[in-house]
PDB file of N, CA and C in Angstrom:
ATOM      1  N   HIS X 118      -0.688   7.799 -16.230  1.00 67.00           N
ATOM      2  CA  HIS X 118      -0.288   6.470 -15.832  1.00 67.00           C
ATOM      3  C   HIS X 118       1.062   6.474 -15.118  1.00 67.00           C
ATOM      4  N   MET X 119       1.923   7.391 -15.472  1.00 78.00           N
ATOM      5  CA  MET X 119       3.240   7.423 -14.842  1.00 78.00           C
ATOM      6  C   MET X 119       3.130   7.822 -13.370  1.00 78.00           C
ATOM      7  N   ARG X 120       2.202   8.687 -13.044  1.00 77.00           N
ATOM      8  CA  ARG X 120       2.035   9.087 -11.648  1.00 77.00           C
ATOM      9  C   ARG X 120       1.592   7.883 -10.811  1.00 77.00           C
ATOM     10  N   ALA X 121       0.689   7.083 -11.325  1.00 74.00           N
ATOM     11  CA  ALA X 121       0.245   5.883 -10.608  1.00 74.00           C
ATOM     12  C   ALA X 121       1.397   4.886 -10.470  1.00 74.00           C
ATOM     13  N   PHE X 122       2.190   4.749 -11.516  1.00 78.00           N
ATOM     14  CA  PHE X 122       3.331   3.831 -11.462  1.00 78.00           C
ATOM     15  C   PHE X 122       4.319   4.262 -10.385  1.00 78.00           C
ATOM     16  N   HIS X 123       4.689   5.542 -10.396  1.00 79.00           N
ATOM     17  CA  HIS X 123       5.661   6.025  -9.413  1.00 79.00           C
ATOM     18  C   HIS X 123       5.096   5.999  -7.997  1.00 79.00           C
ATOM     19  N   SER X 124       3.825   6.266  -7.849  1.00 76.00           N
ATOM     20  CA  SER X 124       3.207   6.181  -6.524  1.00 76.00           C
ATOM     21  C   SER X 124       3.206   4.749  -6.015  1.00 76.00           C
ATOM     22  N   SER X 125       2.968   3.800  -6.892  1.00 75.00           N
ATOM     23  CA  SER X 125       2.913   2.404  -6.450  1.00 75.00           C
ATOM     24  C   SER X 125       4.290   1.886  -6.058  1.00 75.00           C
ATOM     25  N   TRP X 126       5.338   2.172  -6.837  1.00 80.00           N
ATOM     26  CA  TRP X 126       6.647   1.652  -6.452  1.00 80.00           C
ATOM     27  C   TRP X 126       7.160   2.360  -5.207  1.00 80.00           C
ATOM     28  N   PHE X 127       6.824   3.657  -5.054  1.00 81.00           N
ATOM     29  CA  PHE X 127       7.279   4.377  -3.869  1.00 81.00           C
ATOM     30  C   PHE X 127       6.569   3.855  -2.618  1.00 81.00           C
ATOM     31  N   SER X 128       5.273   3.587  -2.705  1.00 75.00           N
ATOM     32  CA  SER X 128       4.557   3.062  -1.544  1.00 75.00           C
ATOM     33  C   SER X 128       5.023   1.639  -1.223  1.00 75.00           C
ATOM     34  N   PHE X 129       5.342   0.861  -2.237  1.00 76.00           N
ATOM     35  CA  PHE X 129       5.878  -0.480  -2.021  1.00 76.00           C
ATOM     36  C   PHE X 129       7.226  -0.399  -1.315  1.00 76.00           C
ATOM     37  N   PHE X 130       8.069   0.542  -1.737  1.00 80.00           N
ATOM     38  CA  PHE X 130       9.359   0.758  -1.087  1.00 80.00           C
ATOM     39  C   PHE X 130       9.170   1.168   0.371  1.00 80.00           C
ATOM     40  N   LEU X 131       8.249   2.096   0.623  1.00 76.00           N
ATOM     41  CA  LEU X 131       8.004   2.533   1.996  1.00 76.00           C
ATOM     42  C   LEU X 131       7.504   1.401   2.879  1.00 76.00           C
ATOM     43  N   ALA X 132       6.639   0.557   2.325  1.00 74.00           N
ATOM     44  CA  ALA X 132       6.126  -0.561   3.101  1.00 74.00           C
ATOM     45  C   ALA X 132       7.270  -1.484   3.530  1.00 74.00           C
ATOM     46  N   PHE X 133       8.182  -1.797   2.625  1.00 76.00           N
ATOM     47  CA  PHE X 133       9.310  -2.654   2.986  1.00 76.00           C
ATOM     48  C   PHE X 133      10.283  -1.939   3.905  1.00 76.00           C
ATOM     49  N   PHE X 134      10.462  -0.652   3.728  1.00 76.00           N
ATOM     50  CA  PHE X 134      11.347   0.107   4.604  1.00 76.00           C
ATOM     51  C   PHE X 134      10.809   0.093   6.029  1.00 76.00           C
ATOM     52  N   ILE X 135       9.507   0.312   6.176  1.00 72.00           N
ATOM     53  CA  ILE X 135       8.902   0.295   7.507  1.00 72.00           C
ATOM     54  C   ILE X 135       9.009  -1.097   8.118  1.00 72.00           C
ATOM     55  N   TRP X 136       8.728  -2.130   7.318  1.00 71.00           N
ATOM     56  CA  TRP X 136       8.717  -3.491   7.843  1.00 71.00           C
ATOM     57  C   TRP X 136      10.102  -3.942   8.279  1.00 71.00           C
ATOM     58  N   PHE X 137      11.128  -3.609   7.498  1.00 75.00           N
ATOM     59  CA  PHE X 137      12.475  -4.096   7.787  1.00 75.00           C
ATOM     60  C   PHE X 137      13.361  -3.076   8.483  1.00 75.00           C
ATOM     61  N   ALA X 138      12.790  -2.009   9.016  1.00 74.00           N
ATOM     62  CA  ALA X 138      13.599  -0.977   9.657  1.00 74.00           C
ATOM     63  C   ALA X 138      14.246  -1.474  10.950  1.00 74.00           C
ATOM     64  N   ILE X 139      13.595  -2.337  11.669  1.00 77.00           N
ATOM     65  CA  ILE X 139      14.071  -2.760  12.981  1.00 77.00           C
ATOM     66  C   ILE X 139      15.040  -3.936  12.912  1.00 77.00           C
ATOM     67  N   ALA X 140      14.870  -4.819  11.948  1.00 77.00           N
ATOM     68  CA  ALA X 140      15.658  -6.062  11.905  1.00 77.00           C
ATOM     69  C   ALA X 140      17.175  -5.844  11.951  1.00 77.00           C
ATOM     70  N   PRO X 141      17.748  -4.915  11.173  1.00 82.00           N
ATOM     71  CA  PRO X 141      19.203  -4.746  11.254  1.00 82.00           C
ATOM     72  C   PRO X 141      19.674  -4.159  12.585  1.00 82.00           C
ATOM     73  N   LEU X 142      18.771  -3.510  13.295  1.00 81.00           N
ATOM     74  CA  LEU X 142      19.134  -2.888  14.567  1.00 81.00           C
ATOM     75  C   LEU X 142      18.891  -3.791  15.766  1.00 81.00           C
ATOM     76  N   MET X 143      18.404  -4.996  15.542  1.00 84.00           N
ATOM     77  CA  MET X 143      18.018  -5.868  16.649  1.00 84.00           C
ATOM     78  C   MET X 143      19.145  -6.169  17.631  1.00 84.00           C
ATOM     79  N   PRO X 144      20.383  -6.417  17.204  1.00 87.00           N
ATOM     80  CA  PRO X 144      21.442  -6.634  18.206  1.00 87.00           C
ATOM     81  C   PRO X 144      21.632  -5.424  19.126  1.00 87.00           C
ATOM     82  N   GLU X 145      21.586  -4.245  18.578  1.00 86.00           N
ATOM     83  CA  GLU X 145      21.731  -3.040  19.403  1.00 86.00           C
ATOM     84  C   GLU X 145      20.514  -2.838  20.303  1.00 86.00           C
ATOM     85  N   ILE X 146      19.333  -3.133  19.780  1.00 85.00           N
ATOM     86  CA  ILE X 146      18.114  -3.000  20.571  1.00 85.00           C
ATOM     87  C   ILE X 146      18.137  -3.991  21.730  1.00 85.00           C
ATOM     88  N   LYS X 147      18.566  -5.234  21.463  1.00 88.00           N
ATOM     89  CA  LYS X 147      18.651  -6.234  22.526  1.00 88.00           C
ATOM     90  C   LYS X 147      19.610  -5.785  23.626  1.00 88.00           C
ATOM     91  N   LYS X 148      20.729  -5.201  23.228  1.00 89.00           N
ATOM     92  CA  LYS X 148      21.714  -4.760  24.213  1.00 89.00           C
ATOM     93  C   LYS X 148      21.201  -3.555  25.003  1.00 89.00           C
ATOM     94  N   THR X 149      20.626  -2.576  24.307  1.00 88.00           N
ATOM     95  CA  THR X 149      20.169  -1.354  24.962  1.00 88.00           C
ATOM     96  C   THR X 149      19.000  -1.611  25.905  1.00 88.00           C
ATOM     97  N   LEU X 150      18.048  -2.412  25.468  1.00 88.00           N
ATOM     98  CA  LEU X 150      16.871  -2.691  26.288  1.00 88.00           C
ATOM     99  C   LEU X 150      17.068  -3.886  27.221  1.00 88.00           C
ATOM    100  N   GLU X 151      18.252  -4.507  27.160  1.00 88.00           N
ATOM    101  CA  GLU X 151      18.578  -5.672  27.974  1.00 88.00           C
ATOM    102  C   GLU X 151      17.535  -6.776  27.801  1.00 88.00           C
ATOM    103  N   LEU X 152      17.249  -7.101  26.538  1.00 87.00           N
ATOM    104  CA  LEU X 152      16.264  -8.134  26.225  1.00 87.00           C
ATOM    105  C   LEU X 152      16.911  -9.511  26.266  1.00 87.00           C
ATOM    106  N   THR X 153      16.139 -10.470  26.712  1.00 89.00           N
ATOM    107  CA  THR X 153      16.601 -11.859  26.632  1.00 89.00           C
ATOM    108  C   THR X 153      16.296 -12.372  25.225  1.00 89.00           C
ATOM    109  N   GLY X 154      16.834 -13.508  24.898  1.00 86.00           N
ATOM    110  CA  GLY X 154      16.553 -14.113  23.598  1.00 86.00           C
ATOM    111  C   GLY X 154      15.072 -14.424  23.427  1.00 86.00           C
ATOM    112  N   GLN X 155      14.434 -14.864  24.523  1.00 89.00           N
ATOM    113  CA  GLN X 155      13.008 -15.189  24.482  1.00 89.00           C
ATOM    114  C   GLN X 155      12.168 -13.936  24.226  1.00 89.00           C
ATOM    115  N   GLN X 156      12.531 -12.810  24.815  1.00 88.00           N
ATOM    116  CA  GLN X 156      11.775 -11.573  24.597  1.00 88.00           C
ATOM    117  C   GLN X 156      11.906 -11.096  23.157  1.00 88.00           C
ATOM    118  N   ALA X 157      13.092 -11.188  22.598  1.00 84.00           N
ATOM    119  CA  ALA X 157      13.283 -10.800  21.200  1.00 84.00           C
ATOM    120  C   ALA X 157      12.500 -11.741  20.286  1.00 84.00           C
ATOM    121  N   TRP X 158      12.513 -13.037  20.590  1.00 87.00           N
ATOM    122  CA  TRP X 158      11.775 -14.018  19.806  1.00 87.00           C
ATOM    123  C   TRP X 158      10.271 -13.736  19.879  1.00 87.00           C
ATOM    124  N   THR X 159       9.768 -13.427  21.055  1.00 87.00           N
ATOM    125  CA  THR X 159       8.351 -13.115  21.228  1.00 87.00           C
ATOM    126  C   THR X 159       7.972 -11.880  20.425  1.00 87.00           C
ATOM    127  N   SER X 160       8.826 -10.884  20.417  1.00 82.00           N
ATOM    128  CA  SER X 160       8.570  -9.681  19.626  1.00 82.00           C
ATOM    129  C   SER X 160       8.476 -10.009  18.139  1.00 82.00           C
ATOM    130  N   ASN X 161       9.365 -10.861  17.656  1.00 80.00           N
ATOM    131  CA  ASN X 161       9.325 -11.251  16.248  1.00 80.00           C
ATOM    132  C   ASN X 161       8.070 -12.063  15.924  1.00 80.00           C
ATOM    133  N   ILE X 162       7.683 -12.956  16.817  1.00 86.00           N
ATOM    134  CA  ILE X 162       6.489 -13.771  16.600  1.00 86.00           C
ATOM    135  C   ILE X 162       5.247 -12.882  16.557  1.00 86.00           C
ATOM    136  N   CYS X 163       5.159 -11.915  17.448  1.00 83.00           N
ATOM    137  CA  CYS X 163       4.013 -10.993  17.450  1.00 83.00           C
ATOM    138  C   CYS X 163       3.965 -10.195  16.151  1.00 83.00           C
ATOM    139  N   SER X 164       5.102  -9.816  15.650  1.00 79.00           N
ATOM    140  CA  SER X 164       5.167  -9.071  14.399  1.00 79.00           C
ATOM    141  C   SER X 164       4.653  -9.912  13.233  1.00 79.00           C
ATOM    142  N   VAL X 165       5.089 -11.143  13.152  1.00 81.00           N
ATOM    143  CA  VAL X 165       4.640 -12.028  12.074  1.00 81.00           C
ATOM    144  C   VAL X 165       3.150 -12.339  12.217  1.00 81.00           C
ATOM    145  N   ALA X 166       2.705 -12.566  13.440  1.00 86.00           N
ATOM    146  CA  ALA X 166       1.286 -12.853  13.670  1.00 86.00           C
ATOM    147  C   ALA X 166       0.425 -11.659  13.262  1.00 86.00           C
ATOM    148  N   GLY X 167       0.900 -10.454  13.549  1.00 82.00           N
ATOM    149  CA  GLY X 167       0.168  -9.260  13.128  1.00 82.00           C
ATOM    150  C   GLY X 167       0.081  -9.146  11.616  1.00 82.00           C
ATOM    151  N   THR X 168       1.140  -9.530  10.934  1.00 79.00           N
ATOM    152  CA  THR X 168       1.142  -9.493   9.476  1.00 79.00           C
ATOM    153  C   THR X 168       0.133 -10.487   8.904  1.00 79.00           C
ATOM    154  N   ILE X 169       0.109 -11.689   9.467  1.00 85.00           N
ATOM    155  CA  ILE X 169      -0.835 -12.703   8.985  1.00 85.00           C
ATOM    156  C   ILE X 169      -2.267 -12.240   9.213  1.00 85.00           C
ATOM    157  N   PHE X 170      -2.538 -11.694  10.386  1.00 87.00           N
ATOM    158  CA  PHE X 170      -3.878 -11.184  10.687  1.00 87.00           C
ATOM    159  C   PHE X 170      -4.276 -10.080   9.708  1.00 87.00           C
ATOM    160  N   MET X 171      -3.366  -9.152   9.447  1.00 83.00           N
ATOM    161  CA  MET X 171      -3.686  -8.038   8.541  1.00 83.00           C
ATOM    162  C   MET X 171      -3.908  -8.517   7.110  1.00 83.00           C
ATOM    163  N   ARG X 172      -3.207  -9.560   6.697  1.00 82.00           N
ATOM    164  CA  ARG X 172      -3.435 -10.103   5.348  1.00 82.00           C
ATOM    165  C   ARG X 172      -4.847 -10.649   5.210  1.00 82.00           C
ATOM    166  N   PHE X 173      -5.304 -11.373   6.231  1.00 86.00           N
ATOM    167  CA  PHE X 173      -6.670 -11.894   6.189  1.00 86.00           C
ATOM    168  C   PHE X 173      -7.693 -10.771   6.259  1.00 86.00           C
ATOM    169  N   LEU X 174      -7.400  -9.737   7.000  1.00 86.00           N
ATOM    170  CA  LEU X 174      -8.323  -8.615   7.134  1.00 86.00           C
ATOM    171  C   LEU X 174      -8.359  -7.751   5.872  1.00 86.00           C
ATOM    172  N   LEU X 175      -7.188  -7.464   5.315  1.00 83.00           N
ATOM    173  CA  LEU X 175      -7.113  -6.535   4.189  1.00 83.00           C
ATOM    174  C   LEU X 175      -7.480  -7.150   2.855  1.00 83.00           C
ATOM    175  N   GLY X 176      -7.410  -8.463   2.722  1.00 84.00           N
ATOM    176  CA  GLY X 176      -7.775  -9.097   1.456  1.00 84.00           C
ATOM    177  C   GLY X 176      -9.189  -8.763   1.016  1.00 84.00           C
ATOM    178  N   PRO X 177     -10.191  -9.062   1.842  1.00 87.00           N
ATOM    179  CA  PRO X 177     -11.562  -8.703   1.457  1.00 87.00           C
ATOM    180  C   PRO X 177     -11.788  -7.196   1.362  1.00 87.00           C
ATOM    181  N   LEU X 178     -11.097  -6.435   2.201  1.00 85.00           N
ATOM    182  CA  LEU X 178     -11.251  -4.980   2.134  1.00 85.00           C
ATOM    183  C   LEU X 178     -10.691  -4.417   0.832  1.00 85.00           C
ATOM    184  N   CYS X 179      -9.620  -5.031   0.315  1.00 83.00           N
ATOM    185  CA  CYS X 179      -9.085  -4.616  -0.988  1.00 83.00           C
ATOM    186  C   CYS X 179     -10.103  -4.862  -2.092  1.00 83.00           C
ATOM    187  N   ASP X 180     -10.799  -5.981  -2.011  1.00 84.00           N
ATOM    188  CA  ASP X 180     -11.830  -6.271  -3.007  1.00 84.00           C
ATOM    189  C   ASP X 180     -12.965  -5.258  -2.942  1.00 84.00           C
ATOM    190  N   LYS X 181     -13.271  -4.808  -1.735  1.00 87.00           N
ATOM    191  CA  LYS X 181     -14.404  -3.903  -1.563  1.00 87.00           C
ATOM    192  C   LYS X 181     -14.051  -2.450  -1.876  1.00 87.00           C
ATOM    193  N   PHE X 182     -12.911  -1.965  -1.365  1.00 86.00           N
ATOM    194  CA  PHE X 182     -12.573  -0.543  -1.478  1.00 86.00           C
ATOM    195  C   PHE X 182     -11.477  -0.241  -2.496  1.00 86.00           C
ATOM    196  N   GLY X 183     -10.723  -1.222  -2.909  1.00 82.00           N
ATOM    197  CA  GLY X 183      -9.630  -1.001  -3.851  1.00 82.00           C
ATOM    198  C   GLY X 183      -8.289  -0.942  -3.149  1.00 82.00           C
ATOM    199  N   ALA X 184      -7.262  -1.326  -3.876  1.00 80.00           N
ATOM    200  CA  ALA X 184      -5.921  -1.417  -3.289  1.00 80.00           C
ATOM    201  C   ALA X 184      -5.304  -0.057  -3.008  1.00 80.00           C
ATOM    202  N   ARG X 185      -5.595   0.932  -3.846  1.00 81.00           N
ATOM    203  CA  ARG X 185      -4.963   2.249  -3.637  1.00 81.00           C
ATOM    204  C   ARG X 185      -5.381   2.877  -2.323  1.00 81.00           C
ATOM    205  N   ILE X 186      -6.649   2.825  -2.025  1.00 86.00           N
ATOM    206  CA  ILE X 186      -7.129   3.430  -0.785  1.00 86.00           C
ATOM    207  C   ILE X 186      -6.544   2.709   0.422  1.00 86.00           C
ATOM    208  N   LEU X 187      -6.588   1.389   0.396  1.00 84.00           N
ATOM    209  CA  LEU X 187      -6.069   0.641   1.541  1.00 84.00           C
ATOM    210  C   LEU X 187      -4.560   0.773   1.681  1.00 84.00           C
ATOM    211  N   MET X 188      -3.837   0.832   0.575  1.00 80.00           N
ATOM    212  CA  MET X 188      -2.376   0.998   0.664  1.00 80.00           C
ATOM    213  C   MET X 188      -2.051   2.318   1.348  1.00 80.00           C
ATOM    214  N   GLY X 189      -2.758   3.366   0.975  1.00 82.00           N
ATOM    215  CA  GLY X 189      -2.541   4.658   1.623  1.00 82.00           C
ATOM    216  C   GLY X 189      -2.873   4.622   3.105  1.00 82.00           C
ATOM    217  N   LEU X 190      -3.995   3.996   3.444  1.00 87.00           N
ATOM    218  CA  LEU X 190      -4.382   3.911   4.853  1.00 87.00           C
ATOM    219  C   LEU X 190      -3.407   3.071   5.669  1.00 87.00           C
ATOM    220  N   VAL X 191      -2.967   1.953   5.098  1.00 83.00           N
ATOM    221  CA  VAL X 191      -2.018   1.095   5.813  1.00 83.00           C
ATOM    222  C   VAL X 191      -0.686   1.815   6.009  1.00 83.00           C
ATOM    223  N   LEU X 192      -0.206   2.505   4.989  1.00 81.00           N
ATOM    224  CA  LEU X 192       1.062   3.224   5.134  1.00 81.00           C
ATOM    225  C   LEU X 192       0.956   4.352   6.154  1.00 81.00           C
ATOM    226  N   MET X 193      -0.165   5.067   6.129  1.00 86.00           N
ATOM    227  CA  MET X 193      -0.336   6.138   7.121  1.00 86.00           C
ATOM    228  C   MET X 193      -0.445   5.561   8.530  1.00 86.00           C
ATOM    229  N   GLY X 194      -1.174   4.468   8.674  1.00 87.00           N
ATOM    230  CA  GLY X 194      -1.304   3.858   9.987  1.00 87.00           C
ATOM    231  C   GLY X 194      -0.009   3.236  10.478  1.00 87.00           C
ATOM    232  N   ALA X 195       0.736   2.597   9.596  1.00 81.00           N
ATOM    233  CA  ALA X 195       1.988   1.938   9.984  1.00 81.00           C
ATOM    234  C   ALA X 195       3.106   2.931  10.257  1.00 81.00           C
ATOM    235  N   SER X 196       2.999   4.121   9.729  1.00 81.00           N
ATOM    236  CA  SER X 196       4.051   5.109   9.967  1.00 81.00           C
ATOM    237  C   SER X 196       4.064   5.584  11.416  1.00 81.00           C
ATOM    238  N   ILE X 197       2.928   5.536  12.083  1.00 87.00           N
ATOM    239  CA  ILE X 197       2.858   6.002  13.473  1.00 87.00           C
ATOM    240  C   ILE X 197       3.665   5.104  14.406  1.00 87.00           C
ATOM    241  N   PRO X 198       3.415   3.778  14.443  1.00 82.00           N
ATOM    242  CA  PRO X 198       4.259   2.963  15.325  1.00 82.00           C
ATOM    243  C   PRO X 198       5.721   2.932  14.898  1.00 82.00           C
ATOM    244  N   CYS X 199       5.972   3.038  13.614  1.00 79.00           N
ATOM    245  CA  CYS X 199       7.361   3.062  13.153  1.00 79.00           C
ATOM    246  C   CYS X 199       8.074   4.316  13.658  1.00 79.00           C
ATOM    247  N   ALA X 200       7.377   5.445  13.608  1.00 82.00           N
ATOM    248  CA  ALA X 200       7.972   6.695  14.093  1.00 82.00           C
ATOM    249  C   ALA X 200       8.142   6.679  15.605  1.00 82.00           C
ATOM    250  N   MET X 201       7.315   5.927  16.311  1.00 85.00           N
ATOM    251  CA  MET X 201       7.380   5.892  17.766  1.00 85.00           C
ATOM    252  C   MET X 201       8.342   4.823  18.291  1.00 85.00           C
ATOM    253  N   THR X 202       9.069   4.156  17.410  1.00 81.00           N
ATOM    254  CA  THR X 202       9.997   3.116  17.822  1.00 81.00           C
ATOM    255  C   THR X 202      11.046   3.652  18.788  1.00 81.00           C
ATOM    256  N   GLY X 203      11.445   4.884  18.608  1.00 81.00           N
ATOM    257  CA  GLY X 203      12.450   5.484  19.492  1.00 81.00           C
ATOM    258  C   GLY X 203      11.971   5.692  20.913  1.00 81.00           C
ATOM    259  N   LEU X 204      10.681   5.586  21.149  1.00 87.00           N
ATOM    260  CA  LEU X 204      10.137   5.774  22.497  1.00 87.00           C
ATOM    261  C   LEU X 204      10.086   4.489  23.311  1.00 87.00           C
ATOM    262  N   VAL X 205      10.493   3.383  22.726  1.00 84.00           N
ATOM    263  CA  VAL X 205      10.465   2.083  23.414  1.00 84.00           C
ATOM    264  C   VAL X 205      11.515   2.079  24.514  1.00 84.00           C
ATOM    265  N   THR X 206      11.086   1.646  25.718  1.00 85.00           N
ATOM    266  CA  THR X 206      12.015   1.618  26.861  1.00 85.00           C
ATOM    267  C   THR X 206      12.135   0.244  27.503  1.00 85.00           C
ATOM    268  N   SER X 207      11.290  -0.715  27.103  1.00 82.00           N
ATOM    269  CA  SER X 207      11.361  -2.049  27.701  1.00 82.00           C
ATOM    270  C   SER X 207      10.764  -3.058  26.722  1.00 82.00           C
ATOM    271  N   SER X 208      10.818  -4.318  27.106  1.00 79.00           N
ATOM    272  CA  SER X 208      10.261  -5.352  26.247  1.00 79.00           C
ATOM    273  C   SER X 208       8.740  -5.260  26.173  1.00 79.00           C
ATOM    274  N   VAL X 209       8.118  -4.723  27.188  1.00 79.00           N
ATOM    275  CA  VAL X 209       6.661  -4.591  27.190  1.00 79.00           C
ATOM    276  C   VAL X 209       6.217  -3.571  26.138  1.00 79.00           C
ATOM    277  N   THR X 210       6.916  -2.481  26.031  1.00 76.00           N
ATOM    278  CA  THR X 210       6.542  -1.455  25.052  1.00 76.00           C
ATOM    279  C   THR X 210       7.046  -1.785  23.652  1.00 76.00           C
ATOM    280  N   LEU X 211       7.937  -2.775  23.544  1.00 70.00           N
ATOM    281  CA  LEU X 211       8.416  -3.190  22.221  1.00 70.00           C
ATOM    282  C   LEU X 211       7.309  -3.881  21.484  1.00 70.00           C
TER     283      LEU X 211
END
């Protein structure tokens, strides 16, 4: 049971780390990429919209396959765009 407990809190921590990794860096990102306020706002709106969509999608899938499997898949899938954040060169790729 302890292994499941530690795996769950660690995956929960990683999920929040991935989600909030960009927010503190936004002033520097805006300056480096020369983003307007509207472009930064659009990026944030797309992020929130993606979260809402994934909640509706993953809810029934959690019921069908279980939370552990989906948590692992979501973390593995979300790690790719998070790792590729350094490759962003414009507002389009953001």
